[in-house]
Short mmCIF file of C-alpha atoms in Angstrom, two decimals:
data_model
loop_
_atom_site.label_atom_id
_atom_site.label_comp_id
_atom_site.label_asym_id
_atom_site.label_seq_id
_atom_site.Cartn_x
_atom_site.Cartn_y
_atom_site.Cartn_z
CA UNK Q 1 -66.88 4.57 127.90
CA UNK Q 2 -70.51 5.99 129.70
CA UNK Q 3 -71.89 5.13 126.32
CA UNK Q 4 -70.62 1.71 125.87
CA UNK Q 5 -72.06 -0.02 128.83
CA UNK Q 6 -75.27 -0.19 131.12
CA UNK Q 7 -75.93 2.82 133.52
CA UNK Q 8 -76.11 -0.07 136.53
CA UNK Q 9 -72.25 -0.84 135.83
CA UNK Q 10 -71.03 2.50 135.06
CA UNK Q 11 -69.77 3.27 138.57
CA UNK Q 12 -68.13 0.01 139.16
CA UNK Q 13 -66.24 0.46 135.70
CA UNK Q 14 -65.38 3.78 136.32
CA UNK Q 15 -63.88 3.01 139.45
CA UNK Q 16 -61.59 0.10 138.14
CA UNK Q 17 -60.64 2.42 135.05
CA UNK Q 18 -59.51 4.91 137.47
CA UNK Q 19 -57.25 2.22 139.24
CA UNK Q 20 -56.04 1.25 135.94
CA UNK Q 21 -54.47 4.71 134.86
CA UNK Q 22 -51.72 4.08 137.57
CA UNK Q 23 -50.71 0.80 136.22
CA UNK Q 24 -47.64 0.13 133.67
CA UNK Q 25 -47.64 -2.98 131.77
CA UNK Q 26 -44.58 -5.06 131.63
CA UNK Q 27 -45.27 -8.75 130.42
CA UNK Q 28 -48.14 -9.54 128.66
CA UNK Q 29 -49.68 -13.23 128.39
CA UNK Q 30 -50.55 -14.84 125.60
CA UNK Q 31 -53.99 -14.28 125.44
CA UNK Q 32 -53.48 -10.37 126.01
CA UNK Q 33 -53.33 -10.07 129.95
CA UNK Q 34 -50.84 -8.06 131.16
CA UNK Q 35 -48.84 -7.96 134.61
CA UNK Q 36 -48.61 -4.20 135.39
CA UNK Q 37 -46.56 -2.18 138.26
CA UNK Q 38 -49.41 -0.35 140.42
CA UNK Q 39 -47.57 2.96 140.63
CA UNK Q 40 -49.47 3.77 143.55
CA UNK Q 41 -48.98 0.90 145.96
CA UNK Q 42 -45.69 -0.85 143.90
CA UNK Q 43 -47.59 -3.76 144.00
CA UNK Q 44 -47.42 -6.15 140.81
CA UNK Q 45 -51.20 -6.32 139.60
CA UNK Q 46 -52.54 -8.82 137.06
CA UNK Q 47 -54.71 -7.01 134.35
CA UNK Q 48 -57.06 -8.86 132.41
CA UNK Q 49 -57.37 -7.98 128.95
CA UNK Q 50 -61.25 -8.89 128.67
CA UNK Q 51 -62.08 -7.23 132.29
CA UNK Q 52 -64.81 -5.00 130.13
CA UNK Q 53 -66.37 -7.53 128.72
CA UNK Q 54 -68.96 -8.36 131.35
CA UNK Q 55 -69.50 -6.92 134.90
CA UNK Q 56 -69.74 -9.46 137.74
CA UNK Q 57 -66.94 -11.13 139.77
CA UNK Q 58 -64.35 -11.07 136.79
CA UNK Q 59 -64.45 -7.40 136.51
CA UNK Q 60 -64.56 -6.37 140.03
CA UNK Q 61 -61.17 -8.78 140.61
CA UNK Q 62 -59.04 -6.96 137.83
CA UNK Q 63 -55.97 -5.92 139.40
CA UNK Q 64 -55.49 -9.15 141.62
CA UNK Q 65 -52.35 -8.98 143.49
CA UNK Q 66 -49.67 -11.11 142.17
CA UNK Q 67 -46.65 -9.76 144.13
CA UNK Q 68 -46.32 -7.17 146.75
CA UNK Q 69 -42.82 -5.98 145.04
CA UNK Q 70 -41.47 -6.55 141.67
CA UNK Q 71 -38.61 -8.71 143.14
CA UNK Q 72 -41.39 -10.94 145.49
CA UNK Q 73 -43.62 -11.36 141.84
CA UNK Q 74 -40.20 -12.33 139.79
CA UNK Q 75 -39.26 -14.96 142.68
CA UNK Q 76 -42.86 -16.42 142.82
CA UNK Q 77 -43.27 -16.56 139.21
CA UNK Q 78 -39.65 -18.19 139.06
CA UNK Q 79 -40.88 -20.78 141.22
CA UNK Q 80 -43.40 -21.67 138.15
CA UNK Q 81 -40.47 -21.69 135.49
CA UNK Q 82 -42.32 -18.40 134.20
CA UNK Q 83 -45.08 -20.44 132.73
CA UNK Q 84 -48.15 -18.27 131.24
CA UNK Q 85 -50.46 -18.12 134.20
CA UNK Q 86 -53.79 -19.36 132.83
CA UNK Q 87 -55.77 -19.46 135.76
CA UNK Q 88 -55.30 -16.22 136.61
CA UNK Q 89 -57.95 -15.10 134.12
CA UNK Q 90 -60.55 -17.59 135.40
CA UNK Q 91 -63.41 -16.16 137.90
CA UNK Q 92 -62.65 -15.60 141.33
CA UNK Q 93 -64.68 -14.37 144.38
CA UNK Q 94 -65.24 -10.98 144.44
CA UNK Q 95 -63.58 -10.58 147.55
CA UNK Q 96 -60.43 -12.35 146.66
CA UNK Q 97 -57.67 -9.67 146.28
CA UNK Q 98 -54.69 -11.72 145.75
CA UNK Q 99 -53.45 -14.49 143.09
CA UNK Q 100 -53.29 -18.02 144.50
CA UNK Q 101 -50.27 -19.37 142.68
CA UNK Q 102 -51.02 -22.96 141.61
CA UNK Q 103 -48.52 -25.02 139.25
CA UNK Q 104 -49.33 -25.28 135.59
CA UNK Q 105 -47.21 -28.24 135.46
CA UNK Q 106 -45.75 -30.19 138.57
CA UNK Q 107 -42.72 -30.61 136.48
CA UNK Q 108 -42.15 -27.19 136.41
CA UNK Q 109 -42.73 -26.29 139.68
CA UNK Q 110 -39.53 -25.28 141.82
CA UNK Q 111 -39.40 -25.00 145.94
CA UNK Q 112 -39.06 -21.63 147.43
#
């Protein structure tokens, strides 16, 4: 990997990659993004398939927390009828650590 990127991005890329080695994917979205169990924290994180395409806000926010546990994740996503979460792959502020769930289609949003 160190030969694939500009040296200025190397440290960030390796930091992200080290975290990703402890993620176990269990659901793949249509565009290749995955929901993963973080073995270190037990939280569910969103892994962007293109995290390595460019370094900036998208790469820095790979691993947004989508649920503090598997049960919480399923309950929350169920409120949105398990619709693909296309907005999760949009650029996010570098300081953002958790995914803001928004309805894809209000007809499918359920109350908590």
